[in-house]
Amino acid sequence: MQRRWAAVCIAFFVVMAASAYSVMALAEAPTVDVEGEQYGDGDTLQANGTTYTVTVSEGAGDLATNRTVENEETFANNTAIDYRNGSYNVSIEPGNDSESFTLVEEFDVTAVLEADSEVENSTFTRDDGTEVVVYRNGTTRPLEEYLDPERVTFSEGDTIEHDNTTKTVANVTSSEVLVTWEGQEQTTVGLSEGKVFALGDTEYVATFPDNSTVVLSTDVEGYDTYENNVEYYQERTSGLMYVIIFSASSVFLIAALAFLPHRG
């Protein structure tokens, strides 16, 4: 009698497990059903007058665009900057009323003297403070005249080539020079499954039909509905899986108890 009841219970739990499994097998997972434009790697899209380049790889990607930005830099008075493949000193006359400055070429004095066989390798300073170059024949010459540095003067509104960029002299004061220039700055928007982002005043949601394409849709509410359906589906399939596990465990336990040896 004990084993008959065990057989009935086992059959019941087997039917429960089979039913749960069949429901899981027949259930269809929700799919994304939102309308939008599909893009591949390297495609472009226009939004609010801006062009974006799409990058897609392995189910993720980004949108990239270049925008013009205003850059600025200051040259402090009596400091060296790179100009014309050399070093030039920024020189602003005290009480500068002309709104201009001068770049004065700088030299490695020691290297220049050592390269000239007609002069001594070091300079000499006169009592009046003038630094001079001493020729080997005994004559001298002011270092400034000997070097004859190039001088280039710029006024506000002029352009200057610096660091391979054309810059505009925006303002000159007694202590510094302000230069400005326009440059390009890249901004990116990362894309991932279900990410909501805005381009201007428009919200988009990204979804990836496969690893190499992305769909950008304005139907954000529709995607929210899809996510809710996915959550509901996962909850139900998880419940069915628990039924299968519970039923299988019950079958094993009942079978084990049914075949325990009797006392006596």
mmCIF file of C-alpha atoms in Angstrom:
data_model
loop_
_atom_site.group_PDB
_atom_site.id
_atom_site.type_symbol
_atom_site.label_atom_id
_atom_site.label_comp_id
_atom_site.label_asym_id
_atom_site.label_seq_id
_atom_site.Cartn_x
_atom_site.Cartn_y
_atom_site.Cartn_z
ATOM 1 C CA MET A 1 0.000 0.000 0.000
ATOM 2 C CA GLN A 2 2.865 2.327 0.887
ATOM 3 C CA ARG A 3 4.451 1.906 -2.500
ATOM 4 C CA ARG A 4 1.135 2.407 -4.293
ATOM 5 C CA TRP A 5 0.663 5.785 -2.658
ATOM 6 C CA ALA A 6 4.279 6.590 -3.462
ATOM 7 C CA ALA A 7 3.647 5.732 -7.098
ATOM 8 C CA VAL A 8 0.579 7.990 -7.177
ATOM 9 C CA CYS A 9 2.520 10.890 -5.632
ATOM 10 C CA ILE A 10 5.463 10.353 -7.955
ATOM 11 C CA ALA A 11 3.141 10.357 -10.965
ATOM 12 C CA PHE A 12 1.550 13.587 -9.719
ATOM 13 C CA PHE A 13 4.858 15.396 -9.365
ATOM 14 C CA VAL A 14 6.107 14.066 -12.700
ATOM 15 C CA VAL A 15 2.993 15.467 -14.372
ATOM 16 C CA MET A 16 3.547 18.801 -12.574
ATOM 17 C CA ALA A 17 7.163 18.971 -13.750
ATOM 18 C CA ALA A 18 6.259 17.991 -17.297
ATOM 19 C CA SER A 19 3.467 20.563 -17.422
ATOM 20 C CA ALA A 20 5.753 23.323 -16.153
ATOM 21 C CA TYR A 21 8.426 22.343 -18.656
ATOM 22 C CA SER A 22 5.952 22.326 -21.557
ATOM 23 C CA VAL A 23 4.718 25.793 -20.625
ATOM 24 C CA MET A 24 8.325 27.060 -20.515
ATOM 25 C CA ALA A 25 9.079 25.454 -23.875
ATOM 26 C CA LEU A 26 6.051 27.026 -25.544
ATOM 27 C CA ALA A 27 6.458 30.479 -23.974
ATOM 28 C CA GLU A 28 8.006 33.071 -26.298
ATOM 29 C CA ALA A 29 10.381 35.659 -24.933
ATOM 30 C CA PRO A 30 9.348 39.268 -25.607
ATOM 31 C CA THR A 31 11.078 41.015 -28.515
ATOM 32 C CA VAL A 32 11.823 44.676 -29.064
ATOM 33 C CA ASP A 33 9.119 46.279 -31.170
ATOM 34 C CA VAL A 34 10.018 49.959 -31.522
ATOM 35 C CA GLU A 35 10.314 51.899 -34.761
ATOM 36 C CA GLY A 36 13.459 53.791 -35.583
ATOM 37 C CA GLU A 37 16.338 54.255 -37.997
ATOM 38 C CA GLN A 38 18.911 51.476 -38.254
ATOM 39 C CA TYR A 39 22.611 52.353 -38.498
ATOM 40 C CA GLY A 40 25.770 50.397 -39.109
ATOM 41 C CA ASP A 41 29.380 51.139 -38.262
ATOM 42 C CA GLY A 42 30.533 54.314 -40.040
ATOM 43 C CA ASP A 43 27.038 55.602 -40.901
ATOM 44 C CA THR A 44 26.100 59.211 -40.157
ATOM 45 C CA LEU A 45 22.946 60.811 -38.848
ATOM 46 C CA GLN A 46 21.710 64.386 -38.676
ATOM 47 C CA ALA A 47 20.118 65.725 -35.483
ATOM 48 C CA ASN A 48 19.438 69.384 -34.677
ATOM 49 C CA GLY A 49 21.785 70.516 -37.442
ATOM 50 C CA THR A 50 24.679 68.391 -36.161
ATOM 51 C CA THR A 51 26.241 65.454 -37.976
ATOM 52 C CA TYR A 52 27.097 62.401 -35.886
ATOM 53 C CA THR A 53 29.217 59.434 -36.934
ATOM 54 C CA VAL A 54 28.039 56.049 -35.693
ATOM 55 C CA THR A 55 30.418 53.430 -34.331
ATOM 56 C CA VAL A 56 29.023 49.942 -33.686
ATOM 57 C CA SER A 57 30.947 46.904 -32.485
ATOM 58 C CA GLU A 58 29.977 43.793 -30.529
ATOM 59 C CA GLY A 59 26.571 45.062 -29.493
ATOM 60 C CA ALA A 60 27.690 48.492 -28.288
ATOM 61 C CA GLY A 61 28.804 51.756 -29.845
ATOM 62 C CA ASP A 62 28.787 55.517 -29.720
ATOM 63 C CA LEU A 63 27.903 58.676 -31.610
ATOM 64 C CA ALA A 64 30.748 61.110 -32.268
ATOM 65 C CA THR A 65 30.703 64.681 -33.533
ATOM 66 C CA ASN A 66 33.179 67.515 -33.802
ATOM 67 C CA ARG A 67 32.305 70.994 -32.584
ATOM 68 C CA THR A 68 34.171 74.272 -32.847
ATOM 69 C CA VAL A 69 35.526 75.618 -29.565
ATOM 70 C CA GLU A 70 37.288 78.885 -28.731
ATOM 71 C CA ASN A 71 40.731 78.353 -27.195
ATOM 72 C CA GLU A 72 42.998 80.903 -25.566
ATOM 73 C CA GLU A 73 46.538 81.137 -24.240
ATOM 74 C CA THR A 74 48.642 83.831 -22.595
ATOM 75 C CA PHE A 75 52.312 84.703 -23.147
ATOM 76 C CA ALA A 76 53.781 86.364 -20.069
ATOM 77 C CA ASN A 77 56.157 89.269 -20.585
ATOM 78 C CA ASN A 78 59.842 88.316 -20.710
ATOM 79 C CA THR A 79 59.229 84.603 -21.202
ATOM 80 C CA ALA A 80 60.348 82.377 -24.057
ATOM 81 C CA ILE A 81 57.971 80.761 -26.556
ATOM 82 C CA ASP A 82 58.534 78.583 -29.616
ATOM 83 C CA TYR A 83 58.325 80.519 -32.875
ATOM 84 C CA ARG A 84 59.693 79.764 -36.351
ATOM 85 C CA ASN A 85 61.461 76.621 -35.118
ATOM 86 C CA GLY A 86 63.344 78.623 -32.522
ATOM 87 C CA SER A 87 63.030 80.227 -29.119
ATOM 88 C CA TYR A 88 61.848 83.849 -28.937
ATOM 89 C CA ASN A 89 61.453 86.115 -25.914
ATOM 90 C CA VAL A 90 58.173 87.978 -25.421
ATOM 91 C CA SER A 91 59.018 91.650 -24.974
ATOM 92 C CA ILE A 92 56.392 94.224 -24.016
ATOM 93 C CA GLU A 93 57.590 97.793 -23.647
ATOM 94 C CA PRO A 94 56.787 99.346 -20.242
ATOM 95 C CA GLY A 95 53.700 101.539 -20.410
ATOM 96 C CA ASN A 96 52.767 99.909 -23.668
ATOM 97 C CA ASP A 97 50.276 102.203 -25.423
ATOM 98 C CA SER A 98 50.639 100.751 -28.918
ATOM 99 C CA GLU A 99 48.854 97.516 -28.020
ATOM 100 C CA SER A 100 51.733 95.545 -29.474
ATOM 101 C CA PHE A 101 54.593 93.283 -28.418
ATOM 102 C CA THR A 102 57.834 92.046 -29.931
ATOM 103 C CA LEU A 103 59.291 88.575 -30.218
ATOM 104 C CA VAL A 104 63.061 88.707 -29.893
ATOM 105 C CA GLU A 105 65.079 85.740 -31.096
ATOM 106 C CA GLU A 106 67.048 83.951 -28.373
ATOM 107 C CA PHE A 107 70.366 82.130 -28.776
ATOM 108 C CA ASP A 108 72.477 79.603 -26.960
ATOM 109 C CA VAL A 109 75.279 82.130 -26.580
ATOM 110 C CA THR A 110 77.901 79.597 -25.511
ATOM 111 C CA ALA A 111 77.187 77.359 -28.508
ATOM 112 C CA VAL A 112 77.298 80.330 -30.914
ATOM 113 C CA LEU A 113 80.644 81.555 -29.561
ATOM 114 C CA GLU A 114 82.185 78.095 -29.600
ATOM 115 C CA ALA A 115 81.172 77.714 -33.243
ATOM 116 C CA ASP A 116 82.935 81.000 -34.216
ATOM 117 C CA SER A 117 86.713 80.587 -34.354
ATOM 118 C CA GLU A 118 87.264 84.375 -34.506
ATOM 119 C CA VAL A 119 85.932 85.082 -31.005
ATOM 120 C CA GLU A 120 86.602 83.922 -27.468
ATOM 121 C CA ASN A 121 84.264 81.318 -26.012
ATOM 122 C CA SER A 122 82.998 83.636 -23.293
ATOM 123 C CA THR A 123 81.751 87.215 -23.109
ATOM 124 C CA PHE A 124 82.986 90.153 -21.079
ATOM 125 C CA THR A 125 80.944 92.771 -19.252
ATOM 126 C CA ARG A 126 82.136 96.398 -19.356
ATOM 127 C CA ASP A 127 81.946 98.787 -16.446
ATOM 128 C CA ASP A 128 78.826 100.358 -17.971
ATOM 129 C CA GLY A 129 77.087 96.949 -17.883
ATOM 130 C CA THR A 130 77.317 96.233 -21.610
ATOM 131 C CA GLU A 131 78.040 92.583 -22.403
ATOM 132 C CA VAL A 132 80.530 92.300 -25.242
ATOM 133 C CA VAL A 133 82.086 89.647 -27.426
ATOM 134 C CA VAL A 134 85.886 89.555 -27.442
ATOM 135 C CA TYR A 135 87.532 88.865 -30.800
ATOM 136 C CA ARG A 136 90.824 87.026 -30.852
ATOM 137 C CA ASN A 137 92.481 90.102 -32.423
ATOM 138 C CA GLY A 138 91.665 92.059 -29.263
ATOM 139 C CA THR A 139 88.661 94.033 -30.463
ATOM 140 C CA THR A 140 85.229 93.829 -28.851
ATOM 141 C CA ARG A 141 81.644 94.163 -29.976
ATOM 142 C CA PRO A 142 78.396 94.398 -28.004
ATOM 143 C CA LEU A 143 76.797 90.964 -27.736
ATOM 144 C CA GLU A 144 73.475 92.342 -28.962
ATOM 145 C CA GLU A 145 75.074 93.585 -32.168
ATOM 146 C CA TYR A 146 77.071 90.400 -32.626
ATOM 147 C CA LEU A 147 74.063 88.132 -32.342
ATOM 148 C CA ASP A 148 71.756 90.454 -34.316
ATOM 149 C CA PRO A 149 68.573 88.702 -33.129
ATOM 150 C CA GLU A 150 65.479 88.750 -35.296
ATOM 151 C CA ARG A 151 62.671 90.941 -33.964
ATOM 152 C CA VAL A 152 59.068 90.497 -35.004
ATOM 153 C CA THR A 153 56.388 92.889 -33.759
ATOM 154 C CA PHE A 154 52.701 92.007 -33.479
ATOM 155 C CA SER A 155 49.703 94.207 -32.731
ATOM 156 C CA GLU A 156 46.233 93.336 -31.534
ATOM 157 C CA GLY A 157 44.313 91.681 -34.375
ATOM 158 C CA ASP A 158 47.439 90.225 -36.019
ATOM 159 C CA THR A 159 47.878 86.483 -36.464
ATOM 160 C CA ILE A 160 50.844 84.479 -35.226
ATOM 161 C CA GLU A 161 51.921 80.932 -36.057
ATOM 162 C CA HIS A 162 52.518 79.087 -32.811
ATOM 163 C CA ASP A 163 52.563 75.348 -32.114
ATOM 164 C CA ASN A 164 51.564 74.702 -35.746
ATOM 165 C CA THR A 165 48.384 76.715 -35.222
ATOM 166 C CA THR A 166 47.347 80.139 -36.500
ATOM 167 C CA LYS A 167 46.398 82.260 -33.486
ATOM 168 C CA THR A 168 45.045 85.790 -33.212
ATOM 169 C CA VAL A 169 46.465 88.430 -30.881
ATOM 170 C CA ALA A 170 43.366 89.345 -28.892
ATOM 171 C CA ASN A 171 44.774 91.605 -26.178
ATOM 172 C CA VAL A 172 48.098 93.029 -25.048
ATOM 173 C CA THR A 173 48.704 94.394 -21.563
ATOM 174 C CA SER A 174 51.871 95.476 -19.809
ATOM 175 C CA SER A 175 52.292 91.987 -18.321
ATOM 176 C CA GLU A 176 50.989 89.484 -20.856
ATOM 177 C CA VAL A 177 49.681 88.754 -24.332
ATOM 178 C CA LEU A 178 46.371 86.961 -24.893
ATOM 179 C CA VAL A 179 46.034 84.918 -28.093
ATOM 180 C CA THR A 180 42.942 83.029 -29.229
ATOM 181 C CA TRP A 181 42.114 80.457 -31.889
ATOM 182 C CA GLU A 182 39.325 78.149 -32.921
ATOM 183 C CA GLY A 183 39.761 74.416 -32.592
ATOM 184 C CA GLN A 184 37.819 71.207 -33.062
ATOM 185 C CA GLU A 185 36.709 69.166 -30.067
ATOM 186 C CA GLN A 186 35.170 65.720 -30.377
ATOM 187 C CA THR A 187 32.237 64.798 -28.173
ATOM 188 C CA THR A 188 30.793 61.306 -27.947
ATOM 189 C CA VAL A 189 27.584 59.712 -26.714
ATOM 190 C CA GLY A 190 27.947 56.110 -25.576
ATOM 191 C CA LEU A 191 25.368 53.618 -26.866
ATOM 192 C CA SER A 192 24.276 50.459 -25.081
ATOM 193 C CA GLU A 193 21.150 48.318 -25.111
ATOM 194 C CA GLY A 194 18.231 50.307 -23.693
ATOM 195 C CA LYS A 195 20.216 53.485 -23.049
ATOM 196 C CA VAL A 196 18.133 56.647 -23.252
ATOM 197 C CA PHE A 197 19.935 59.811 -24.371
ATOM 198 C CA ALA A 198 19.084 63.215 -25.768
ATOM 199 C CA LEU A 199 20.243 64.944 -28.947
ATOM 200 C CA GLY A 200 19.073 68.499 -28.519
ATOM 201 C CA ASP A 201 15.476 68.406 -27.299
ATOM 202 C CA THR A 202 14.768 64.900 -28.612
ATOM 203 C CA GLU A 203 15.122 61.739 -26.543
ATOM 204 C CA TYR A 204 16.255 58.497 -28.153
ATOM 205 C CA VAL A 205 16.622 54.916 -26.995
ATOM 206 C CA ALA A 206 19.206 52.556 -28.473
ATOM 207 C CA THR A 207 18.621 48.903 -29.224
ATOM 208 C CA PHE A 208 20.880 46.433 -31.011
ATOM 209 C CA PRO A 209 19.232 43.923 -33.391
ATOM 210 C CA ASP A 210 22.676 42.329 -33.775
ATOM 211 C CA ASN A 211 26.306 43.048 -32.930
ATOM 212 C CA SER A 212 26.912 45.238 -35.981
ATOM 213 C CA THR A 213 23.815 47.461 -36.155
ATOM 214 C CA VAL A 214 21.924 49.781 -33.832
ATOM 215 C CA VAL A 215 18.392 51.136 -34.011
ATOM 216 C CA LEU A 216 17.817 54.615 -32.613
ATOM 217 C CA SER A 217 14.169 55.187 -31.754
ATOM 218 C CA THR A 218 12.210 58.053 -30.248
ATOM 219 C CA ASP A 219 9.669 55.544 -28.879
ATOM 220 C CA VAL A 220 11.118 55.522 -25.371
ATOM 221 C CA GLU A 221 7.772 54.489 -23.850
ATOM 222 C CA GLY A 222 7.551 51.540 -26.221
ATOM 223 C CA TYR A 223 10.958 50.310 -25.063
ATOM 224 C CA ASP A 224 9.877 50.709 -21.425
ATOM 225 C CA THR A 225 6.909 48.468 -22.192
ATOM 226 C CA TYR A 226 9.243 45.871 -23.701
ATOM 227 C CA GLU A 227 11.425 45.915 -20.565
ATOM 228 C CA ASN A 228 8.353 45.442 -18.363
ATOM 229 C CA ASN A 229 7.310 42.461 -20.513
ATOM 230 C CA VAL A 230 10.798 40.984 -20.187
ATOM 231 C CA GLU A 231 10.648 41.330 -16.412
ATOM 232 C CA TYR A 232 7.220 39.667 -16.341
ATOM 233 C CA TYR A 233 8.449 36.836 -18.597
ATOM 234 C CA GLN A 234 11.504 36.226 -16.420
ATOM 235 C CA GLU A 235 9.406 36.148 -13.260
ATOM 236 C CA ARG A 236 7.042 33.556 -14.744
ATOM 237 C CA THR A 237 9.790 31.336 -16.179
ATOM 238 C CA SER A 238 11.639 31.499 -12.852
ATOM 239 C CA GLY A 239 8.453 30.349 -11.091
ATOM 240 C CA LEU A 240 8.046 27.456 -13.504
ATOM 241 C CA MET A 241 11.657 26.475 -12.995
ATOM 242 C CA TYR A 242 11.073 26.348 -9.237
ATOM 243 C CA VAL A 243 8.073 24.068 -9.866
ATOM 244 C CA ILE A 244 10.265 21.709 -11.918
ATOM 245 C CA ILE A 245 13.026 21.682 -9.300
ATOM 246 C CA PHE A 246 10.527 21.163 -6.453
ATOM 247 C CA SER A 247 8.736 18.369 -8.325
ATOM 248 C CA ALA A 248 11.959 16.584 -9.195
ATOM 249 C CA SER A 249 13.153 16.814 -5.598
ATOM 250 C CA SER A 250 9.821 15.524 -4.332
ATOM 251 C CA VAL A 251 9.942 12.537 -6.719
ATOM 252 C CA PHE A 252 13.398 11.625 -5.493
ATOM 253 C CA LEU A 253 12.450 12.019 -1.832
ATOM 254 C CA ILE A 254 9.201 9.988 -2.121
ATOM 255 C CA ALA A 255 10.920 7.232 -4.038
ATOM 256 C CA ALA A 256 13.651 7.043 -1.443
ATOM 257 C CA LEU A 257 11.152 6.859 1.429
ATOM 258 C CA ALA A 258 8.949 4.294 -0.345
ATOM 259 C CA PHE A 259 11.763 1.808 -0.672
ATOM 260 C CA LEU A 260 13.074 2.090 2.866
ATOM 261 C CA PRO A 261 13.286 -1.427 4.452
ATOM 262 C CA HIS A 262 10.541 -2.378 6.960
ATOM 263 C CA ARG A 263 11.350 -3.195 10.580
ATOM 264 C CA GLY A 264 10.967 -6.754 11.546
#
